Short mmCIF file of C-alpha atoms in Angstrom, two decimals:
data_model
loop_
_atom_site.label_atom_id
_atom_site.label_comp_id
_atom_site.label_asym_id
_atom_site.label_seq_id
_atom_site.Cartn_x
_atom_site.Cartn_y
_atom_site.Cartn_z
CA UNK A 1 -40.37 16.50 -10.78
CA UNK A 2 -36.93 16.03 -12.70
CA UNK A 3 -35.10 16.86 -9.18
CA UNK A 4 -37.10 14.35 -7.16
CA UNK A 5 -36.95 11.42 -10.16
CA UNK A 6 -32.84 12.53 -9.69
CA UNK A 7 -32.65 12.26 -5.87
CA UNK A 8 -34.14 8.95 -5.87
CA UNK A 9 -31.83 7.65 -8.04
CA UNK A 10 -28.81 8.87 -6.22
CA UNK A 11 -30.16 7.37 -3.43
CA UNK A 12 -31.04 3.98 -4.64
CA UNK A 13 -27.33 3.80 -5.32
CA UNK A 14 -25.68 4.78 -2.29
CA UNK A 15 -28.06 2.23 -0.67
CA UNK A 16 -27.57 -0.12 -3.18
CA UNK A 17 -23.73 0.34 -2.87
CA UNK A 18 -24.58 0.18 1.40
CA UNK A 19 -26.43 -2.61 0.91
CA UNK A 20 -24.24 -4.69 -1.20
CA UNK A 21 -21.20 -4.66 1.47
CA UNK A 22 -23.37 -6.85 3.62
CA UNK A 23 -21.40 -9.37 1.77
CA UNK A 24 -18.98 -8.32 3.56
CA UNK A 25 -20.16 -11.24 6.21
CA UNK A 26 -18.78 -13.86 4.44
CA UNK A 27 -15.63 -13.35 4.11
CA UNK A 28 -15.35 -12.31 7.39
CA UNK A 29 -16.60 -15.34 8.81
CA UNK A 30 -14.77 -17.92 6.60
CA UNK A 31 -11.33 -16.16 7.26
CA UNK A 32 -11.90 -16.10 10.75
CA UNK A 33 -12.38 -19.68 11.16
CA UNK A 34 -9.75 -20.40 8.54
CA UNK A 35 -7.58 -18.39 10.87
CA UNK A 36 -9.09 -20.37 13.78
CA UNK A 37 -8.36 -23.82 12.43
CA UNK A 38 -4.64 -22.73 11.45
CA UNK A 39 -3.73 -21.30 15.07
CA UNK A 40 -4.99 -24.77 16.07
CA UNK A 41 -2.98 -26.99 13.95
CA UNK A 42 0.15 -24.80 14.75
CA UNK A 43 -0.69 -25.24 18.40
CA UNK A 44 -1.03 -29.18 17.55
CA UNK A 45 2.04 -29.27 15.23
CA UNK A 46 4.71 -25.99 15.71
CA UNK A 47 7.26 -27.93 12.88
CA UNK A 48 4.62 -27.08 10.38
CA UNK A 49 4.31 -23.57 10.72
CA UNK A 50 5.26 -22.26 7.32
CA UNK A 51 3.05 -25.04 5.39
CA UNK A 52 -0.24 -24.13 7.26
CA UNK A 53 0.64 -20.31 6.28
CA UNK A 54 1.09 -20.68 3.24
CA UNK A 55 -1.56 -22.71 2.61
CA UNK A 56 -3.95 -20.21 5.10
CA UNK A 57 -2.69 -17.02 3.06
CA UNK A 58 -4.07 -18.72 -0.17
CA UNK A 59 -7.22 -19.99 1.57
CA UNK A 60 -7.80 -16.57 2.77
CA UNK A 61 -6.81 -15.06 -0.45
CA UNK A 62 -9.82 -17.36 -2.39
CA UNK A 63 -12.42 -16.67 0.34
CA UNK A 64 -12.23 -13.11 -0.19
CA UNK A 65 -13.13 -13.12 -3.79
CA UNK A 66 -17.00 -12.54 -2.49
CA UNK A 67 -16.30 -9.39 -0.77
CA UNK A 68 -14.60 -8.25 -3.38
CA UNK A 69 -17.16 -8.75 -6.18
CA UNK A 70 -19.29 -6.83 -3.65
CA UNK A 71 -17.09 -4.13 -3.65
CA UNK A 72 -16.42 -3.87 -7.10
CA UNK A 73 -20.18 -3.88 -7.51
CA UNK A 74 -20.17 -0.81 -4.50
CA UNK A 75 -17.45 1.02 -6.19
CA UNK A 76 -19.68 0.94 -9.77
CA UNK A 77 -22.74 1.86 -7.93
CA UNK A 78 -20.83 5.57 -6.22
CA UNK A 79 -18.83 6.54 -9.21
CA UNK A 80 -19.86 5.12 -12.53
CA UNK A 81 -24.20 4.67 -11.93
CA UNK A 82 -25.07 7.81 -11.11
CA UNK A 83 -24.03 9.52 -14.33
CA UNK A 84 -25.04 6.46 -16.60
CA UNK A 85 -28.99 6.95 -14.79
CA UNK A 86 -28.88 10.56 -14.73
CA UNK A 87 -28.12 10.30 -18.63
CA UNK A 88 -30.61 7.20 -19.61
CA UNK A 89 -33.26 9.87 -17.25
CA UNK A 90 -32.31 12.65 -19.43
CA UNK A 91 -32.73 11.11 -22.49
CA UNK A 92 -35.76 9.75 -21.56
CA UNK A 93 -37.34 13.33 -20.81
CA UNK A 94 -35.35 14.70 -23.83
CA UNK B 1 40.77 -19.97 -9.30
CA UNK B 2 41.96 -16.22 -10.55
CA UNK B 3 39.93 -13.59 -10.38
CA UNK B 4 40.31 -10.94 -13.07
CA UNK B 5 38.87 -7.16 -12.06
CA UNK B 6 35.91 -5.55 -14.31
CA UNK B 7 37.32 -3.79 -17.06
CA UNK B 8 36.15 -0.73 -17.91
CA UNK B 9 34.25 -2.33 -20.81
CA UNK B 10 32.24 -4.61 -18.71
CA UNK B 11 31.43 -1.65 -16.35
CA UNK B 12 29.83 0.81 -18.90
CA UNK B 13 27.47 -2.01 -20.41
CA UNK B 14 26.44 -2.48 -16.66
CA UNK B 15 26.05 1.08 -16.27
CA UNK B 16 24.07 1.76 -19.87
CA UNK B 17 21.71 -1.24 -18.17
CA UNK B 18 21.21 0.72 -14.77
CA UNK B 19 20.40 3.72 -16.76
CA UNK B 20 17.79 1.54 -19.27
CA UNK B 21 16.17 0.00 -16.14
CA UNK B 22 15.81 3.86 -14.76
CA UNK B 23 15.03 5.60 -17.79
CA UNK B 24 11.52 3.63 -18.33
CA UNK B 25 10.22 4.21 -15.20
CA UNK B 26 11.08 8.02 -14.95
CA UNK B 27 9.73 8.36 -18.92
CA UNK B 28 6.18 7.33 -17.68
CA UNK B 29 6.09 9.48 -14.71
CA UNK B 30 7.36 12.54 -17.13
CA UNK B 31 4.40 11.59 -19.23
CA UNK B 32 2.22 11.32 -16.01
CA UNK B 33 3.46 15.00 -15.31
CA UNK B 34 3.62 16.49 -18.52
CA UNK B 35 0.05 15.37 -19.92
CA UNK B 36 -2.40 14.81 -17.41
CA UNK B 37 -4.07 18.51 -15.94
CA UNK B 38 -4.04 18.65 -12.64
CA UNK B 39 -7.42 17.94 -11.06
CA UNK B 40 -9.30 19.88 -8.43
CA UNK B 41 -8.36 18.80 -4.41
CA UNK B 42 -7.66 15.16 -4.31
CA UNK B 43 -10.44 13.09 -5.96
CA UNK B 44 -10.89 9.48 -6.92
CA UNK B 45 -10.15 8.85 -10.58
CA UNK B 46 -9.35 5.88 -13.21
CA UNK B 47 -6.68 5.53 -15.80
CA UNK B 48 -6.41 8.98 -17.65
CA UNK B 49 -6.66 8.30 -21.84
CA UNK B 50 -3.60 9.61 -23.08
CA UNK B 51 -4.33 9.63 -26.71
CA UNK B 52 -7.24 7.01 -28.52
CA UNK B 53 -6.07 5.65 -31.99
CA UNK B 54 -8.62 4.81 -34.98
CA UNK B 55 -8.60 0.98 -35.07
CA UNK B 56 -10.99 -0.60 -37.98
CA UNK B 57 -13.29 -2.77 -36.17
CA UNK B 58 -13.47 -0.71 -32.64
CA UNK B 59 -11.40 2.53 -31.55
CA UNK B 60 -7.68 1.92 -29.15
CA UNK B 61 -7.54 4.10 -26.82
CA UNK B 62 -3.62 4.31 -24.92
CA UNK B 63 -4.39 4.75 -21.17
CA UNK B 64 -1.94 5.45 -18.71
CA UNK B 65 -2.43 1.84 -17.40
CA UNK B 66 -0.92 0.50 -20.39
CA UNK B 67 1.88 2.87 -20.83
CA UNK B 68 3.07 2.09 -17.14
CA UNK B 69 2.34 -1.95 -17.55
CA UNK B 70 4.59 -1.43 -20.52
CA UNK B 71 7.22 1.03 -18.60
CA UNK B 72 7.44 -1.94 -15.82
CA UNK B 73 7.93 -4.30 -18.65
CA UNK B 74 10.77 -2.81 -20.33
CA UNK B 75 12.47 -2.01 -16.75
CA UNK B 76 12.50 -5.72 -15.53
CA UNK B 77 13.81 -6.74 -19.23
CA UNK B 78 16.91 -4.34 -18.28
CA UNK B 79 16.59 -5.74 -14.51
CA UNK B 80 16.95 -9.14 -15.93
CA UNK B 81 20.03 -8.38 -18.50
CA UNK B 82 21.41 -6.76 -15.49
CA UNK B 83 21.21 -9.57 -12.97
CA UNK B 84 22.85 -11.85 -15.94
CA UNK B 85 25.27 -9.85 -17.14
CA UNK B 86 28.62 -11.52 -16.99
CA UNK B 87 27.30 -14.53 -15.71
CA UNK B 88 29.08 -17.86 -16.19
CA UNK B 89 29.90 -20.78 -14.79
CA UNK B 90 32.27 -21.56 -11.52
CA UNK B 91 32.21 -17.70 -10.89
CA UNK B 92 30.48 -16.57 -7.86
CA UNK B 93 29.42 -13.01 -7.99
CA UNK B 94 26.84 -11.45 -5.83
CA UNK B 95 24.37 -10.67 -8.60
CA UNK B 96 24.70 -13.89 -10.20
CA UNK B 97 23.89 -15.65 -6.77
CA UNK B 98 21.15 -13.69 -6.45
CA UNK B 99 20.08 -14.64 -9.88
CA UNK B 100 20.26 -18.49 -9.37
CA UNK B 101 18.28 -18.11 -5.73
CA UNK B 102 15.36 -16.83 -7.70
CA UNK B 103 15.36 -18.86 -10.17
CA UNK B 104 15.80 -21.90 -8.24
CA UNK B 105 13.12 -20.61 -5.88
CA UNK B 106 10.42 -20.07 -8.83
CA UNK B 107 11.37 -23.94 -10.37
CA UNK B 108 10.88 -25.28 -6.70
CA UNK B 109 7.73 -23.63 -6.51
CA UNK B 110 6.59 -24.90 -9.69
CA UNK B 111 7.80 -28.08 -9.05
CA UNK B 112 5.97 -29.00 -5.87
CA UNK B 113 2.79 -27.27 -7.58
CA UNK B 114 2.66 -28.22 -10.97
CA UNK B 115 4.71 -31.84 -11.40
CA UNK B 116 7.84 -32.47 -13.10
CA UNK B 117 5.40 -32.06 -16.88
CA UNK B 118 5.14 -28.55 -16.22
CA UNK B 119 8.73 -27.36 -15.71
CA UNK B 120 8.63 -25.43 -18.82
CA UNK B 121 6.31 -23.10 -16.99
CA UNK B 122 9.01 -21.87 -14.71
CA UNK B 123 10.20 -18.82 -17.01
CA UNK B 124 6.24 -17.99 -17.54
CA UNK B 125 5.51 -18.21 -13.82
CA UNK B 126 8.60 -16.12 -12.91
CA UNK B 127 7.38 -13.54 -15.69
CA UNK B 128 4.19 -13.05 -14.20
CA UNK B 129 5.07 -12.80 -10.58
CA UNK B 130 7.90 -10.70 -11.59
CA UNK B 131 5.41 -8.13 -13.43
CA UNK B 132 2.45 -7.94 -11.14
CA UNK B 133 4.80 -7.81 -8.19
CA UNK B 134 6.44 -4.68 -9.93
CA UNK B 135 3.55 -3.38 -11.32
CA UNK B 136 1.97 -2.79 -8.18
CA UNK B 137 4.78 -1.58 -6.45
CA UNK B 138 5.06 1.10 -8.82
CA UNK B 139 2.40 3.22 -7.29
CA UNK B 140 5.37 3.67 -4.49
CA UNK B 141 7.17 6.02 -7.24
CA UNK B 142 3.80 7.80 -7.77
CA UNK B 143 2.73 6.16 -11.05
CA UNK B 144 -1.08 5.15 -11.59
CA UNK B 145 -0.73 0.96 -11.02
CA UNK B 146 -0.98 -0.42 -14.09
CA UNK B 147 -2.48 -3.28 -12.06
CA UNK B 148 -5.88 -1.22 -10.63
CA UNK B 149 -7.07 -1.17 -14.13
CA UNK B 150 -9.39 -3.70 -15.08
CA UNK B 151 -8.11 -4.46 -18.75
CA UNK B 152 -4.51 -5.09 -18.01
CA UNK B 153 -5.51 -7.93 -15.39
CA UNK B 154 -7.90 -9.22 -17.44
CA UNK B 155 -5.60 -9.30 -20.01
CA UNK B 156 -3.26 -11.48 -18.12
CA UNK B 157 -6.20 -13.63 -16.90
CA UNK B 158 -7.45 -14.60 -20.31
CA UNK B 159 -3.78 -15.24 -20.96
CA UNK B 160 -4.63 -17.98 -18.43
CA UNK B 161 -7.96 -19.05 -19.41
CA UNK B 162 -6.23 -19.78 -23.14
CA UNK B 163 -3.66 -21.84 -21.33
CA UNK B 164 -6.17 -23.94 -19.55
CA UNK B 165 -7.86 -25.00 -22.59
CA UNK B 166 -5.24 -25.41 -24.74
CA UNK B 167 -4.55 -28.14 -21.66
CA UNK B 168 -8.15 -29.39 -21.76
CA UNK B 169 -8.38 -30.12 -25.28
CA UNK B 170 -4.62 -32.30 -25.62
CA UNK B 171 -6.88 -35.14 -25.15
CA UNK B 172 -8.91 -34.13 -27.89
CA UNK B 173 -12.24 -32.03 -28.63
CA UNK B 174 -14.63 -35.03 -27.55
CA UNK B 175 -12.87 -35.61 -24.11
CA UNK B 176 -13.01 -31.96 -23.84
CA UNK B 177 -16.90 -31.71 -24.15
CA UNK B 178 -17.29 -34.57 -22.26
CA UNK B 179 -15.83 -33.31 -19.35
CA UNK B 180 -18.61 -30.43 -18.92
CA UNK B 181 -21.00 -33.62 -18.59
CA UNK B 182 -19.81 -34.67 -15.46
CA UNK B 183 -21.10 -36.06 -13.46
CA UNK B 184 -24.48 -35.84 -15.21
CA UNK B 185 -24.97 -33.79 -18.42
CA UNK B 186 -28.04 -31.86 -16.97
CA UNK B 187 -25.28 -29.92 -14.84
CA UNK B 188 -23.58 -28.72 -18.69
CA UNK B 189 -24.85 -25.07 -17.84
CA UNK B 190 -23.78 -24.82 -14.42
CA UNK B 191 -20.05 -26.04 -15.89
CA UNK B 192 -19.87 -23.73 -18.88
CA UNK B 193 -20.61 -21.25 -16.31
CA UNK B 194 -17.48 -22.31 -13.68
CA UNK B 195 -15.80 -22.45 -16.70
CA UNK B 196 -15.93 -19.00 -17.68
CA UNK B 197 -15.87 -17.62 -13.94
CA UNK B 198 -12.46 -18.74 -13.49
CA UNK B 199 -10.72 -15.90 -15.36
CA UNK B 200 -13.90 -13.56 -14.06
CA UNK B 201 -12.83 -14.06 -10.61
CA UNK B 202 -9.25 -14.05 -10.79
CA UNK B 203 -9.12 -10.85 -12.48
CA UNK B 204 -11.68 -9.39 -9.92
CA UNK B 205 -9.58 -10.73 -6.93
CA UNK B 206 -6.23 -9.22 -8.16
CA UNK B 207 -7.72 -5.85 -9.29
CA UNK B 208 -10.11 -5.17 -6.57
CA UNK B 209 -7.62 -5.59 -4.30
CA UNK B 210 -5.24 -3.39 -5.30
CA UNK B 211 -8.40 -1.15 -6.15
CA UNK B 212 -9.34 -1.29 -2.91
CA UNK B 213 -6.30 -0.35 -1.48
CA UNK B 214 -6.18 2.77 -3.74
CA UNK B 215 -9.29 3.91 -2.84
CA UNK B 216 -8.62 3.67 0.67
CA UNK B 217 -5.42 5.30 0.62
CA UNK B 218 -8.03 8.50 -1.49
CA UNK B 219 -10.48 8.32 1.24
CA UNK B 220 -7.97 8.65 4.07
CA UNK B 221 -5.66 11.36 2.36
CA UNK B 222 -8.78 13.56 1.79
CA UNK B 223 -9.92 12.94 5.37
CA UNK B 224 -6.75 13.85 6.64
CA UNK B 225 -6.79 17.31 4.66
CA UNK B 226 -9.91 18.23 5.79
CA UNK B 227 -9.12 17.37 9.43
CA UNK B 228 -6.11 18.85 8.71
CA UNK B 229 -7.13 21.91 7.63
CA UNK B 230 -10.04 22.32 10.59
CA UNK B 231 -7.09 22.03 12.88
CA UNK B 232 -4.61 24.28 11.16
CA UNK B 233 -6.69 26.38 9.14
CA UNK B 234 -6.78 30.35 11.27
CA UNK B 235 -2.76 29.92 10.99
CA UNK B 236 -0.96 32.60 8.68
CA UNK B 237 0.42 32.06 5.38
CA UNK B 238 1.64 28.69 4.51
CA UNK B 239 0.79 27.49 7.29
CA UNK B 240 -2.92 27.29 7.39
CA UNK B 241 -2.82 25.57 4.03
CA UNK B 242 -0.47 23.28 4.20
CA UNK B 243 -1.94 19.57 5.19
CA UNK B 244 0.33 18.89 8.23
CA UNK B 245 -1.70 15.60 9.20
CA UNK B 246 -1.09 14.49 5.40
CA UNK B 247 2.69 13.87 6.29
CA UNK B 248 3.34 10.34 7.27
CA UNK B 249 0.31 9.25 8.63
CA UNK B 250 -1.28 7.21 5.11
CA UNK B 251 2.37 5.68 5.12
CA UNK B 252 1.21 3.11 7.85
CA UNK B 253 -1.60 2.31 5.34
CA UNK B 254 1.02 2.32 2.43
CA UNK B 255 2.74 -0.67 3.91
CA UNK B 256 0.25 -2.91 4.09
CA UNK B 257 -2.29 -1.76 0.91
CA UNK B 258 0.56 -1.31 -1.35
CA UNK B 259 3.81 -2.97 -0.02
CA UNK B 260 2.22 -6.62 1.42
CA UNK B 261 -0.90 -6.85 -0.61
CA UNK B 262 0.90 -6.01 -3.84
CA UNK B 263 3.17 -8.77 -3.58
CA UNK B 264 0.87 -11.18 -2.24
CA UNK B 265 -1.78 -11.20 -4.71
CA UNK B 266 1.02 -11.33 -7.40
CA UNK B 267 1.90 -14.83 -5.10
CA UNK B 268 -1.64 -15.84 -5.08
CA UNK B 269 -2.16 -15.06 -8.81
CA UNK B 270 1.05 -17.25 -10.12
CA UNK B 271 -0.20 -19.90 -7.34
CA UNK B 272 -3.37 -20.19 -9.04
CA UNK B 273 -2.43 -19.90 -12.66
CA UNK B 274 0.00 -22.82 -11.54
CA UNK B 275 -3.09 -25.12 -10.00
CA UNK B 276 -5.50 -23.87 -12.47
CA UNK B 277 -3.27 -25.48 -15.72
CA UNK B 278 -1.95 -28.50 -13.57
CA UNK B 279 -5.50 -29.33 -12.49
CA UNK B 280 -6.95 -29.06 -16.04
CA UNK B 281 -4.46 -31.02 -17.78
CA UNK B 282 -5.89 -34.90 -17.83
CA UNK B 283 -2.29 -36.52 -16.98
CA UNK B 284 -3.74 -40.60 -16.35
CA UNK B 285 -5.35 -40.09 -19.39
CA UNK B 286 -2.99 -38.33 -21.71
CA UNK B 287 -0.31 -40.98 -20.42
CA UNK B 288 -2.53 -43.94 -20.97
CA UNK B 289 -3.67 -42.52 -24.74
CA UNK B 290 0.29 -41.88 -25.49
CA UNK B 291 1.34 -45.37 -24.35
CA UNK B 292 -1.42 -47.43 -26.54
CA UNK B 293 -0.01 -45.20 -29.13
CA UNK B 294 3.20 -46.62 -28.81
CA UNK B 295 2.31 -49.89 -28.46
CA UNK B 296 0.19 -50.03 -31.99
CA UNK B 297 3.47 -48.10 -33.59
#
């Protein structure tokens, strides 16, 4: 019984860990089309190359705070929640 | 002009600086070697506790992240007395040029960021840009980033938060509550809330990306091996154990997760401690408070 109630729990956290990356999207998206927009406005105005990047690598810099809460949260879920369950489950049994 | 030639005087302190900048760094990776037991294969691990000191109210433990933070501290210290050293006026050396670029390059920056108010930032700014930048480049010397550890980050990011409200409340404590009423007081939660996520998220951004970058570099390095050693394994001797796919290959990654991110979050984190205090800091109505002051004196 103790080996099942154990399995599950690993697994609920890899999938958590799977499923939280989804939020992976975001970022994705929003960088892309901050990308986008700043190949356009070079194409529109070459003199103001090293503003747009600038301003694009900070852009891109804020929009990928999401993912990385998600990973954070993905990283806590393979390596730290497995043994904090497995001891809350132990000292549940006794 | 005359030139006179570095005496011999001038040239020792110069060298005892060298050796101080060294002697840091090398200290913490001697510490790295001599005290931490080498673990089994290659596996993905946080800051090792060196030693944990009895503290009244909660126990301190020393962690390797702290001892390198500190390492990196003391070695730009020496890095800066270096860079000044024999620096004056009307005399052009090449260290001393050097010198004035980066500083002038850190007050421009602050400058077209933070108004002509904040120019007394410019030595803070430069501090922490000069210290994350370092920091994370000192996993290139094989030293545990001080900068993948959550508390050191956060440390610097409450630093921050402090500085913010310290800004917020130089119009006094009532202007300060009233601004989490805006625009409407029912939305007080939801700005208490922004409020606090600032530092939350700017120490998550800077660590998990460096984080990331670690763990990355783990994962490949242990796929590598095992490739490595499906490949090369039957050979004799040394050579089936030795990880030839290991050599070179996680360099590539190195660049870019170490080398490029490393110094741009340290950019992106002085860029937004910069906006962060500029933006909090009420100017129209700190100005307009000062000059009825004036006028009733």
């Amino acid at each position: 019984m103790l080996e099942i109630a154990i399995g599950i729990m690993l697994c609920g956290c890899a999938l958590g860990a799977g499923i939280a990356m989804i939020a992976g999207i975001g970022p994705g998206i929003g960088e892309g089309n901050a990308v986008a927009k700043a190949c356009e406005a070079i194409g529109r105005q070459p003199e103001s190359k090293s503003a747009v990047t600038s301003t694009l690598i900070m852009g891109c810099a804020l929009a990928e705070t999401t993912g990385l809460y998600a990973l954070v949260i993905a990283l806590l879920l393979i390596l730290l929640a497995p043994g904090r369950f497995v001891d809350v489950l132990m000292n549940a049994v006794g | 002009m005359q030139y006179k030639k570095a005496g011999t005087e001038f040239k020792l302190v110069d060298a005892m600086l060298v050796i101080m900048m060294i002697v840091p760094i090398v200290l913490a990776i001697l510490m790295k070697v001599l005290f931490i037991p080498v673990g089994e294969g290659i596996e993905i691990t946080g800051a090792h506790v060196y030693t944990v000191l009895n503290m009244p109210v909660s126990d301190l433990p020393i962690s390797e992240a702290q001892v390198n933070s500190l390492a990196v501290l003391i070695s730009i210290l020496f890095l800066c007395l270096y860079m000044t050293h024999g620096i004056r006026a009307h005399v052009y050396t090449k260290r001393a040029v050097l010198a004035e670029w980066a500083v002038e390059k850190i007050e421009g920056l602050v400058k077209e960021n933070m108004g002509d108010y904040f120019m007394g930032f410019a030595p803070f700014i430069g501090a922490i840009l000069l210290l994350s930048a370092f920091s994370s480049l000192s996993s290139l010397v094989g030293l545990f980033a001080p900068t993948s550890d959550l508390n050191v980050v956060a440390g610097w990011a409450i630093l921050v938060f402090i500085l913010i409200t310290y800004y917020k409340l130089k119009c006094g404590p009532w202007y300060y509550i009233k601004g989490f009423m805006e625009p409407i007081p029912l939305m007080l939660p939801m700005n208490i809330i922004g409020e606090i996520a600032t530092p939350v998220s700017m120490t998550l951004r800077h660590y998990g990306n460096i984080l990331s970058g670690t763990v990355i570099s783990i994962l490949l390095a242990s796929a590598l091996q095992a490739a490595s050693n499906l490949v090369f394994g039957n050979l004799p001797g040394i050579l089936g154990s030795f990880p030839f796919f290991r050599v070179g290959i996680p360099a590539v990654l190195s660049i870019y997760f170490d080398l490029f991110s490393g110094c741009l979050q340290a950019f992106i984190f002085s860029m937004l401690t910069m906006l962060y205090v500029s933006t909090s800091f009420p100017m129209e109505e700190y100005m307009r408070r000062k000059s009825l002051k004036e006028k009733n004196n």
